[in-house]
Short mmCIF file of C-alpha atoms in Angstrom, two decimals:
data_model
loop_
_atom_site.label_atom_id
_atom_site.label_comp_id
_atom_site.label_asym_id
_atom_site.label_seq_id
_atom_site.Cartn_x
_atom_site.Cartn_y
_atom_site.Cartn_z
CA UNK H 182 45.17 -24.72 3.57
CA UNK H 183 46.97 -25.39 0.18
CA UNK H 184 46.83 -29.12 0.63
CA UNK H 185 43.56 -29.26 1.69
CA UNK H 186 42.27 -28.09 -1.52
CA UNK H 187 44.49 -29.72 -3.38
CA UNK H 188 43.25 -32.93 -2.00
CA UNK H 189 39.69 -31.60 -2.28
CA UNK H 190 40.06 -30.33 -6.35
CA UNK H 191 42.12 -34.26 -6.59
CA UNK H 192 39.26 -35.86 -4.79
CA UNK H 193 36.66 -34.32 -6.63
CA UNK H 194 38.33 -34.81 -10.27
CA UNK H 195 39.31 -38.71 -9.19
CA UNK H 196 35.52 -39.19 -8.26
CA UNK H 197 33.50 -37.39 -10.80
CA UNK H 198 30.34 -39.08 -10.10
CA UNK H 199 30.35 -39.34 -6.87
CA UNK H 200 30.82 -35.86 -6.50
CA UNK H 201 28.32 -34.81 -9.16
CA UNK H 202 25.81 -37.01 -7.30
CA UNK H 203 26.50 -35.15 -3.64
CA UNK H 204 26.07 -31.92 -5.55
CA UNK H 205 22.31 -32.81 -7.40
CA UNK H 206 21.22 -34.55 -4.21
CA UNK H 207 22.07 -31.21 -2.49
CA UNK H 208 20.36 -29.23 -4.94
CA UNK H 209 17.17 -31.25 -4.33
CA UNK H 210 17.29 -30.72 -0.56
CA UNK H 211 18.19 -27.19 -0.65
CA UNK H 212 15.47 -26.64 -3.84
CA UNK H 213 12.59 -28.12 -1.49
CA UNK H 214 12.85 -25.15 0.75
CA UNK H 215 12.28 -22.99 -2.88
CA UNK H 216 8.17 -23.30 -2.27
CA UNK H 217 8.05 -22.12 1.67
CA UNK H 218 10.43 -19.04 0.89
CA UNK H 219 7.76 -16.08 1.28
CA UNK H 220 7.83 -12.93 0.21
CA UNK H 221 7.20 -10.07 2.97
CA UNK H 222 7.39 -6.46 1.22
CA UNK H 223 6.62 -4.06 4.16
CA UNK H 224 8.87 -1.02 5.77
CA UNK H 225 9.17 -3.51 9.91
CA UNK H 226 11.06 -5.98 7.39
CA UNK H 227 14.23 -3.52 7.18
CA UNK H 228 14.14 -3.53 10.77
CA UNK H 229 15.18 -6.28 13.23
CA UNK H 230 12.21 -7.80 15.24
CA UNK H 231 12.91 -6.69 18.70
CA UNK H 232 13.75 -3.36 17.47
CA UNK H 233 11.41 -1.07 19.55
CA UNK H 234 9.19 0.24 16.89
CA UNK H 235 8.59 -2.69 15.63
CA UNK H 236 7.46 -3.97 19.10
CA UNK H 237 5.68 -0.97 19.30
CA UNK H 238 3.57 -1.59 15.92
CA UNK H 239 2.79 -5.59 17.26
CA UNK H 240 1.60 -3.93 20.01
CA UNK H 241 -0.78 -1.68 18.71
CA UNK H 242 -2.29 -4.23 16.23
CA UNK H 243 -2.80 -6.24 19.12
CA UNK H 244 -4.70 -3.40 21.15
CA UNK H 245 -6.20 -1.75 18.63
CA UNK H 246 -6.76 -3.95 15.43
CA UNK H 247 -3.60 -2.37 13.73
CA UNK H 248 -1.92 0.93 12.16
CA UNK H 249 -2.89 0.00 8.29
CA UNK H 250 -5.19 1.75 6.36
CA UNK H 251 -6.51 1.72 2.91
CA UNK H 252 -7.43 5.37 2.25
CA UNK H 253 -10.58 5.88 -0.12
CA UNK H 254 -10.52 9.53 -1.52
CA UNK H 255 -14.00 10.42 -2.70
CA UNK H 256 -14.40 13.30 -4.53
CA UNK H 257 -17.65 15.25 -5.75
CA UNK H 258 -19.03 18.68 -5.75
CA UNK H 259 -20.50 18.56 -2.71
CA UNK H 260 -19.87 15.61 -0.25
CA UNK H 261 -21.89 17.22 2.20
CA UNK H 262 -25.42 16.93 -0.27
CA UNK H 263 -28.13 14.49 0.86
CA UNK H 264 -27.17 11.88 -1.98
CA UNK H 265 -23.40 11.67 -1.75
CA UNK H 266 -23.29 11.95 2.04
CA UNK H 267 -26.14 8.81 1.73
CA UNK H 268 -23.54 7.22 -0.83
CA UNK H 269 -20.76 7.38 2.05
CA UNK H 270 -23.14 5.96 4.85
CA UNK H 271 -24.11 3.07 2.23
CA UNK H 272 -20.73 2.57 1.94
CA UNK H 273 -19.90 2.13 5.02
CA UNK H 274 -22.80 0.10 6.38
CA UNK H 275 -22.61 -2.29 3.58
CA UNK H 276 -18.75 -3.28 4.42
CA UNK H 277 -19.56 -3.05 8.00
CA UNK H 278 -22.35 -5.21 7.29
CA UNK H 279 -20.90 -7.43 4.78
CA UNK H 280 -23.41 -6.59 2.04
CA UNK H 281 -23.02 -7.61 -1.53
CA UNK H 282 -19.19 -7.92 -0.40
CA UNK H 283 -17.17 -10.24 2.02
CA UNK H 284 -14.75 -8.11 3.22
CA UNK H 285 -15.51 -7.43 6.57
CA UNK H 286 -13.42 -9.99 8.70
CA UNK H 287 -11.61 -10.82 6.05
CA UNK H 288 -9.35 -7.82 4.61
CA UNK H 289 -10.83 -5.06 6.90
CA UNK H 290 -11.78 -4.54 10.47
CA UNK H 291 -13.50 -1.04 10.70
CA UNK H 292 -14.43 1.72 7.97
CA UNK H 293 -14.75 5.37 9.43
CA UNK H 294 -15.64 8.28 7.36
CA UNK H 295 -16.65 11.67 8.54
CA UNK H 296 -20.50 10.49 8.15
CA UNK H 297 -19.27 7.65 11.02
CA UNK H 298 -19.62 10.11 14.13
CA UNK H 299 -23.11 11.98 12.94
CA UNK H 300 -24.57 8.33 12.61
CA UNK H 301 -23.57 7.36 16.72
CA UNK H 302 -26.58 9.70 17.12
CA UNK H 303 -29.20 7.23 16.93
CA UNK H 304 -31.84 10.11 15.74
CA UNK H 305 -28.98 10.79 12.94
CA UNK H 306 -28.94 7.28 12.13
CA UNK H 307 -32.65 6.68 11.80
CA UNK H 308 -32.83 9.75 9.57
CA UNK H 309 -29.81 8.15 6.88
CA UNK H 310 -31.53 4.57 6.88
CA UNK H 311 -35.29 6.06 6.12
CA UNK H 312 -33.50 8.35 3.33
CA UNK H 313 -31.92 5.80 2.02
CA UNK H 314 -34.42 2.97 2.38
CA UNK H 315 -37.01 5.30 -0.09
CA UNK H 316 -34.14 6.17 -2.54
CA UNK H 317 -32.45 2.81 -3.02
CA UNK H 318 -35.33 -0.15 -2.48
CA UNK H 319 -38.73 -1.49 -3.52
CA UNK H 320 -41.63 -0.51 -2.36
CA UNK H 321 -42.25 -3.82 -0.60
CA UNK H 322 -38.65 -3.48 1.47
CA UNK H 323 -38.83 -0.03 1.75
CA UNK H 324 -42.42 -0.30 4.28
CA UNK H 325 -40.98 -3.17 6.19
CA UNK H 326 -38.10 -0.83 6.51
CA UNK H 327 -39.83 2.29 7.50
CA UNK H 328 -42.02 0.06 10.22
CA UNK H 329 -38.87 -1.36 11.83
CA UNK H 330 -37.58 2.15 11.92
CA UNK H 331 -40.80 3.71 13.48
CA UNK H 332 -40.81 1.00 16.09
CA UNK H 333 -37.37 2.39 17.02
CA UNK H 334 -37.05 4.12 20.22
CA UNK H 335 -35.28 7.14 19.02
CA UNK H 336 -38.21 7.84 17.18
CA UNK H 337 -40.31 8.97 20.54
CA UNK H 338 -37.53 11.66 20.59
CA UNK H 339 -38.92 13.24 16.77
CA UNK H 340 -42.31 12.84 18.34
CA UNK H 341 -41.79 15.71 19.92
CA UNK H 342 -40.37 18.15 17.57
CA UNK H 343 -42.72 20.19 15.57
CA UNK H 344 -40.44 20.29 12.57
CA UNK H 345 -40.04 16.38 12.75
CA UNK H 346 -44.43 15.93 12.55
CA UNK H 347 -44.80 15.81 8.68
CA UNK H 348 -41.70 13.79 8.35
CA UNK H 349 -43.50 11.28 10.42
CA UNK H 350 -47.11 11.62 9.66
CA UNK H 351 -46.03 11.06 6.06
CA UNK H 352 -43.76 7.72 6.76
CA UNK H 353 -47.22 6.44 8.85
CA UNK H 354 -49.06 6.80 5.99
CA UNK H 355 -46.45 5.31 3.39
CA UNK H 356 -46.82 2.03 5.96
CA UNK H 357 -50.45 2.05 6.23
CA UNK H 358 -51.97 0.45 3.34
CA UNK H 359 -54.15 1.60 0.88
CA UNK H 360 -52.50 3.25 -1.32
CA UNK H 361 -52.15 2.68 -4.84
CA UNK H 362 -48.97 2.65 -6.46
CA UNK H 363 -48.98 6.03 -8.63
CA UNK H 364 -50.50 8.03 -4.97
CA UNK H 365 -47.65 5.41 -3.09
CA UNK H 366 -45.12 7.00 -5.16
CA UNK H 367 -46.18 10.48 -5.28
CA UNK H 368 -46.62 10.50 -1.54
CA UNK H 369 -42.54 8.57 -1.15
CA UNK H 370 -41.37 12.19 -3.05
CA UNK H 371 -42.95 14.09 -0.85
CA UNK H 372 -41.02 12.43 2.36
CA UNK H 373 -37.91 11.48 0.53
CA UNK H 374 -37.60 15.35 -0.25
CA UNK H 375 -38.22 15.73 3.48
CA UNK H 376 -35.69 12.94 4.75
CA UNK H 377 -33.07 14.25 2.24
CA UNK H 378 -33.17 18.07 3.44
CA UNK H 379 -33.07 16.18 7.33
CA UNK H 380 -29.79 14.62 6.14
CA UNK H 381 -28.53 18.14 4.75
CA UNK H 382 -29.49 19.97 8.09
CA UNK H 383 -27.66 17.23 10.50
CA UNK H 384 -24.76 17.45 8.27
CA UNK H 385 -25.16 21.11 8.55
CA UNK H 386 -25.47 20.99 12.07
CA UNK H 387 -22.66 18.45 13.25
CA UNK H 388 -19.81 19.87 10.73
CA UNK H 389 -20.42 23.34 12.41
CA UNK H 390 -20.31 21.79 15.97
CA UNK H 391 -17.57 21.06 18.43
CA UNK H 392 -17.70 17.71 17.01
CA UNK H 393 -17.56 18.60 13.07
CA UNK H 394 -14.68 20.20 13.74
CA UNK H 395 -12.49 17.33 14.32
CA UNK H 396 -13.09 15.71 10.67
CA UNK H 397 -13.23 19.08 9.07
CA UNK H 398 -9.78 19.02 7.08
CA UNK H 399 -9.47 15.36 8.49
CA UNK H 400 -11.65 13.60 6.70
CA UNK H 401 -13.65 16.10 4.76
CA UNK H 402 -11.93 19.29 3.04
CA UNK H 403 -12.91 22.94 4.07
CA UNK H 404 -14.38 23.18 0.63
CA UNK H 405 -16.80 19.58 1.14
CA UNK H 406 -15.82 18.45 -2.45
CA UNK H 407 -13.13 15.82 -1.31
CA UNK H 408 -14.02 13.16 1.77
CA UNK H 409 -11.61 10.33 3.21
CA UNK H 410 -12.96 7.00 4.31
CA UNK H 411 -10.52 5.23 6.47
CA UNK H 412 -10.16 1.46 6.17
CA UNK H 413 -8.24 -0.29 8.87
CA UNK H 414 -6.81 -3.39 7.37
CA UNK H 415 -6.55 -6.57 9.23
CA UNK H 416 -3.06 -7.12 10.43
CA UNK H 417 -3.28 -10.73 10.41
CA UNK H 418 -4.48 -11.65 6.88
CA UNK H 419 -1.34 -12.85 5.13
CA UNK H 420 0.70 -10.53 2.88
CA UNK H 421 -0.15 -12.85 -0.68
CA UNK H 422 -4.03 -12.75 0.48
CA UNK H 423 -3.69 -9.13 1.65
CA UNK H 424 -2.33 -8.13 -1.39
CA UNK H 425 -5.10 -10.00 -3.78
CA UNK H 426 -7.92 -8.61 -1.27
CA UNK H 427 -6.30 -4.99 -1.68
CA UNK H 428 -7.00 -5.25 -5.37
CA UNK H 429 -10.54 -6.49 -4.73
CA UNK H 430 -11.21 -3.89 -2.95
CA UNK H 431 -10.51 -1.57 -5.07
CA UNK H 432 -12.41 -2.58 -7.88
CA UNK H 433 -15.35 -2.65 -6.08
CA UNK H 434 -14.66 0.69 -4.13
CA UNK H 435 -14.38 2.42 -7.50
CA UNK H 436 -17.36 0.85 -8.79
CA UNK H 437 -19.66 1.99 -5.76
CA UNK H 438 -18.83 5.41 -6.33
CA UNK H 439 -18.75 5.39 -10.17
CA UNK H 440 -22.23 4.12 -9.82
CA UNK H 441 -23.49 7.18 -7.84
CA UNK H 442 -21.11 10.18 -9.70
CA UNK H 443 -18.06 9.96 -7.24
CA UNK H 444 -14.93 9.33 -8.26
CA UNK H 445 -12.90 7.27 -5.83
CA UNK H 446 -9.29 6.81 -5.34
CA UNK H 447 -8.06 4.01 -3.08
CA UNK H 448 -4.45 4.49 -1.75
CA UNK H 449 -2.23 3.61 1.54
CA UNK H 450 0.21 1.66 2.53
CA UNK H 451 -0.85 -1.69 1.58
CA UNK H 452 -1.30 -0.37 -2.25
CA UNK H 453 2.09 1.70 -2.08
CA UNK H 454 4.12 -1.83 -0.83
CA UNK H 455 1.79 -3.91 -3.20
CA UNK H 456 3.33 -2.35 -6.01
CA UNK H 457 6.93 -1.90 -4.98
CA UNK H 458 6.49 -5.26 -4.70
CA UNK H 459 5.49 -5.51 -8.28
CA UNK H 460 8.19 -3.13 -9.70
CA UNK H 461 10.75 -4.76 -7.50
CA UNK H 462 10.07 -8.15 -9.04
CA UNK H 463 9.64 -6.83 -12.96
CA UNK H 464 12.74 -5.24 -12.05
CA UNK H 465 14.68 -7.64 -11.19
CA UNK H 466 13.11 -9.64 -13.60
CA UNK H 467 14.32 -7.47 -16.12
CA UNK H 468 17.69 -6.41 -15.04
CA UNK H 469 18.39 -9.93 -14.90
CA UNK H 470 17.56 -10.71 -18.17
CA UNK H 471 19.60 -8.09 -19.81
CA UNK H 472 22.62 -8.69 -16.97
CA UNK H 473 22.03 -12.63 -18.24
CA UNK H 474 22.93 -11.82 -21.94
CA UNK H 475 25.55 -9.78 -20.83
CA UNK H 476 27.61 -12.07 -19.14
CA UNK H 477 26.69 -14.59 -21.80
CA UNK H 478 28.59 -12.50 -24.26
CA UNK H 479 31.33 -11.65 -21.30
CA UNK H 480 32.16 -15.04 -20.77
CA UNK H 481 32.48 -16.29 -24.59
CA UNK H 482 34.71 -13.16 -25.22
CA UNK H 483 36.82 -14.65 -22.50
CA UNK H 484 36.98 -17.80 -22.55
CA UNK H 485 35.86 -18.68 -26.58
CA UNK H 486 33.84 -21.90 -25.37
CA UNK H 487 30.57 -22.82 -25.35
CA UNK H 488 31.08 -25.22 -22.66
CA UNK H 489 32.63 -22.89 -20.18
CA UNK H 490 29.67 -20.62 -20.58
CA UNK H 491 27.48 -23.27 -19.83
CA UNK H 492 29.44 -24.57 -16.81
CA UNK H 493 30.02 -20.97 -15.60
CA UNK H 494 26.17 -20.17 -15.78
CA UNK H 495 25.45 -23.74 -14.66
CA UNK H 496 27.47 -22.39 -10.83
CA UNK H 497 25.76 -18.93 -10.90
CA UNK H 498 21.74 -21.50 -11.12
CA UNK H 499 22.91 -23.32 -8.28
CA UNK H 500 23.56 -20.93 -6.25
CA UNK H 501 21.14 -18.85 -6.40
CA UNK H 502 18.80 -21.91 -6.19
CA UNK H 503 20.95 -23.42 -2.87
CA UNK H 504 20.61 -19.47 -1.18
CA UNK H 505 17.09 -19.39 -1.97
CA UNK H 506 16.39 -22.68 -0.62
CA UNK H 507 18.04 -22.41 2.00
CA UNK H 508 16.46 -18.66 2.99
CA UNK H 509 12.92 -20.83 2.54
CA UNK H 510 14.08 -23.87 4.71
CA UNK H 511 15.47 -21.40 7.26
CA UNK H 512 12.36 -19.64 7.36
CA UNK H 513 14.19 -16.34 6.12
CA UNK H 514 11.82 -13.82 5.02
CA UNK H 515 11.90 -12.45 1.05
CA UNK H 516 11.92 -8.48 1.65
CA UNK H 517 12.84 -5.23 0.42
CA UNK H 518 16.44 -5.63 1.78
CA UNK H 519 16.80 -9.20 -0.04
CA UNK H 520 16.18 -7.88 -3.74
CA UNK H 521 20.16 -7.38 -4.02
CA UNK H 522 20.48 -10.86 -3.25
CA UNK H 523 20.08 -11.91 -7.13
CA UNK H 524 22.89 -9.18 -8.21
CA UNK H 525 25.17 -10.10 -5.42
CA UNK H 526 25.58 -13.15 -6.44
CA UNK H 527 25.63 -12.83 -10.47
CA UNK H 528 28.67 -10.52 -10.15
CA UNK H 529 30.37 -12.03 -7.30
CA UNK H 530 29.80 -15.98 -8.88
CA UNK H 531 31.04 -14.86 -12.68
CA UNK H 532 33.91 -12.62 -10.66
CA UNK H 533 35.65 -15.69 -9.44
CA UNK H 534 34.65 -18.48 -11.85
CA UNK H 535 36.49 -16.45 -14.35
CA UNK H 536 39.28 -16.40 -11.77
CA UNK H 537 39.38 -19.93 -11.35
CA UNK H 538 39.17 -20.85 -15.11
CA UNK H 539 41.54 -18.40 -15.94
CA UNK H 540 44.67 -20.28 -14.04
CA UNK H 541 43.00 -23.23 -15.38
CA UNK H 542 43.94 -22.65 -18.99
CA UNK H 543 46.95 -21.49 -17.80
CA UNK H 544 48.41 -24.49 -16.99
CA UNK H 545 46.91 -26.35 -19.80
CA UNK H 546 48.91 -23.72 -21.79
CA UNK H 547 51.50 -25.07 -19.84
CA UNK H 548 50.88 -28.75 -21.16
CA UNK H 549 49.73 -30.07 -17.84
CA UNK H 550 46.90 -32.32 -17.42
CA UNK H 551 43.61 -31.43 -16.55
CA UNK H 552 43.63 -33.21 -13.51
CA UNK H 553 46.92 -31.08 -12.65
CA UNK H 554 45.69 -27.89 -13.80
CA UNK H 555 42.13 -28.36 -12.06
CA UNK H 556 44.67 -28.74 -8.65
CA UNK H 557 47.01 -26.74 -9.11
CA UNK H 558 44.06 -23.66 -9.97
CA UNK H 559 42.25 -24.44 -6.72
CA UNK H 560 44.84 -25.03 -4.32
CA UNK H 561 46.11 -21.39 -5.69
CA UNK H 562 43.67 -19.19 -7.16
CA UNK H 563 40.73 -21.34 -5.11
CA UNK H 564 42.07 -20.09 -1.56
CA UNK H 565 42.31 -16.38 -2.71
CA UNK H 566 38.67 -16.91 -3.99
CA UNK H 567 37.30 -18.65 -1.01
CA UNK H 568 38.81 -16.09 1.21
CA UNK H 569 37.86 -13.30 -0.94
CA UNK H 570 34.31 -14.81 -0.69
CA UNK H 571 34.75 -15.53 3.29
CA UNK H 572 35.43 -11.51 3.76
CA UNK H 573 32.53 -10.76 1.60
CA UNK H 574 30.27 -12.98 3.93
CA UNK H 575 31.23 -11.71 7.12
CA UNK H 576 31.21 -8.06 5.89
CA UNK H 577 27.31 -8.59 5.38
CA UNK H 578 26.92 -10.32 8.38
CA UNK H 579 27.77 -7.18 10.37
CA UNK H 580 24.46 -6.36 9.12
CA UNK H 581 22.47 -8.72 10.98
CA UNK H 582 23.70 -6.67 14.61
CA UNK H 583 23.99 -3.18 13.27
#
């Protein structure tokens, strides 16, 4: 092994430029695989791909649309009040529905709230879009509104019902023409005060049924001030676009109920890795800055040259630029686990270039040549190195089958 890195370290010193030509054009093939490395922050990544759970969880977004949720925490005084449980239907029908927003498809699949389940009931439903056609539209969209939801069948159903007759004689009349705009509006209080206590009593009604019970504490609180709106991500929008949608979203999730008195609060899984994500990278960002000027002043203490700083720092660029390009043309996924990567290799790079310029000047102290010190350093010190670095290697390889 000692000859063949002596005749390496003589080869490489006899042939300068060949050799510093071999190591640029391998810096520009392993640098083009720099822009396809991606970054994947998310807990499966720690895992290996056929590990069960992870099967499991491929599974289940392939049945079922995925196990990711955005969670929008809406809190108010009373969640269960005509306006704020309108608020949660409108904002749920308008992502559903793709309304003044483009989410649906996109970053979400389905948005369930406790509201969800009262509004299967078609007469439930009819009575939240008449409320909320009178409170939130003209009077020109509001009557084409109320005729398309008189022409509803579910309506035959309220026909019937005593209590349901001046609900309905009123909404006839806001339809039928003739009125003028001041007895148009008068009359629209009357029936919006109507539709609104409706909305309380189903509310009423359903949370104190067999049915209410499964989203009381689930996704309404005992006390009705806080309400959960669950929003199932789609598991195959890509992490970068997932991310940037995430923050989209909440914006405008914020704004909607800001706009009606609510606070919101959007959290989950995709927020909580968003930002790791974040801190990871301004960490490491960081940490490497200060750990940059650090062995900056480490290596001029030792060696007293600017030159060997430079040419020390110049091995620690390449490679970390030759690992990352190589992770990118490999297809090797940025995660979590991979954030030591950067450290690794600034300690264990400046570790043994300090080695190998140490026995250097060593023998130059010796009045050898440089060609004869560069040998005699790599042929001695460079095999301890390389099999210091060999152990290192296959000690984190037992990694990839633990």
């Amino acid at each position: 092994m000692k000859r063949v890195f002596a005749w390496m370290a003589a080869g490489s010193c006899r042939r300068s430029y060949l050799t510093i030509a071999l190591v640029l054009l391998l810096t520009v093939a392993l640098g083009a695989g720099i822009p396809r490395l991606r970054m994947e922050f998310t807990q499966r990544t720690m895992l290996p791909r056929d590990y069960p759970s992870v099967r499991a969880m491929e599974k289940v977004e392939e049945e079922f649309g995925g196990a990711e949720y955005a969670k929008v925490l809406v809190e108010g005084d009373d969640l269960t009040g005509a306006g704020n449980a309108l608020a949660l239907y409108r904002f749920e029908r308008d992502l559903q529905e793709g309304r003044d927003n483009d989410f649906h498809g996109d970053f979400l699949v389905r948005v369930e709230s406790y509201v969800t389940n009262l509004t299967r009931n078609p007469q439930a439903d009819l009575l939240f879009s008449l409320c909320l056609a009178l409170r939130e539209s003209s009077r020109e969209e509001a009557t084409g509104l109320i005729r398309k939801a008189l022409a509803d069948p579910a309506v035959a159903d309220y026909r019937d019902d005593p209590r349901a007759a001046p609900l309905l004689s009123a909404a006839e009349r806001l339809v039928s023409g003739g009125l003028d705009d001041a007895s148009w509006e008068a009359l629209k209080g009357q029936t919006l005060f109507l539709l609104e206590r409706g909305v309380e009593e189903a509310v009423r009604q359903y949370l104190s049924s067999p049915g209410g019970e499964m989203v009381l504490g689930r996704t309404i609180s005992p006390d009705h001030r806080y309400a959960l709106v669950n929003v199932q991500v789609n598991p195959a929008l890509g992490q970068e676009r997932k991310y940037a949608r995430a923050g989209e979203f909440r914006q405008y999730a914020e704004g909607f109920f800001a706009s009606r008195g609510l606070k919101a609060s959007v959290s989950g899984e995709v927020y909580i890795m968003k930002v790791f994500r974040e801190r990871a990278i301004r960490d490491s960002a960081l940490l490497g800055l200060v750990a940059f000027f650090f062995i900056v002043l480490v290596l001029f203490l030792t060696f007293r040259r600017v030159l060997d700083v430079v040419l020390t720092l110049l091995v620690v660029a390449l490679s970390n630029l030759w690992v990352f390009g190589l992770m990118g043309l490999a297809g090797i996924r940025y995660t979590m686990m991979s954030v030591a990567i950067v450290p690794l290799l600034l300690g264990i790079d400046i570790a043994y270039s300090i080695h190998v310029l140490t026995r250097y000047y060593e023998e130059r102290d010796k009045r050898s040549g440089a060609l004869e010190s560069a040998v005699t350093s790599v042929s001695t010190v460079g095999i301890a190195v390389f099999l210091a670095a060999a152990t290192t290697m296959f000690g984190f390889l037992s990694f990839s089958i633990s």
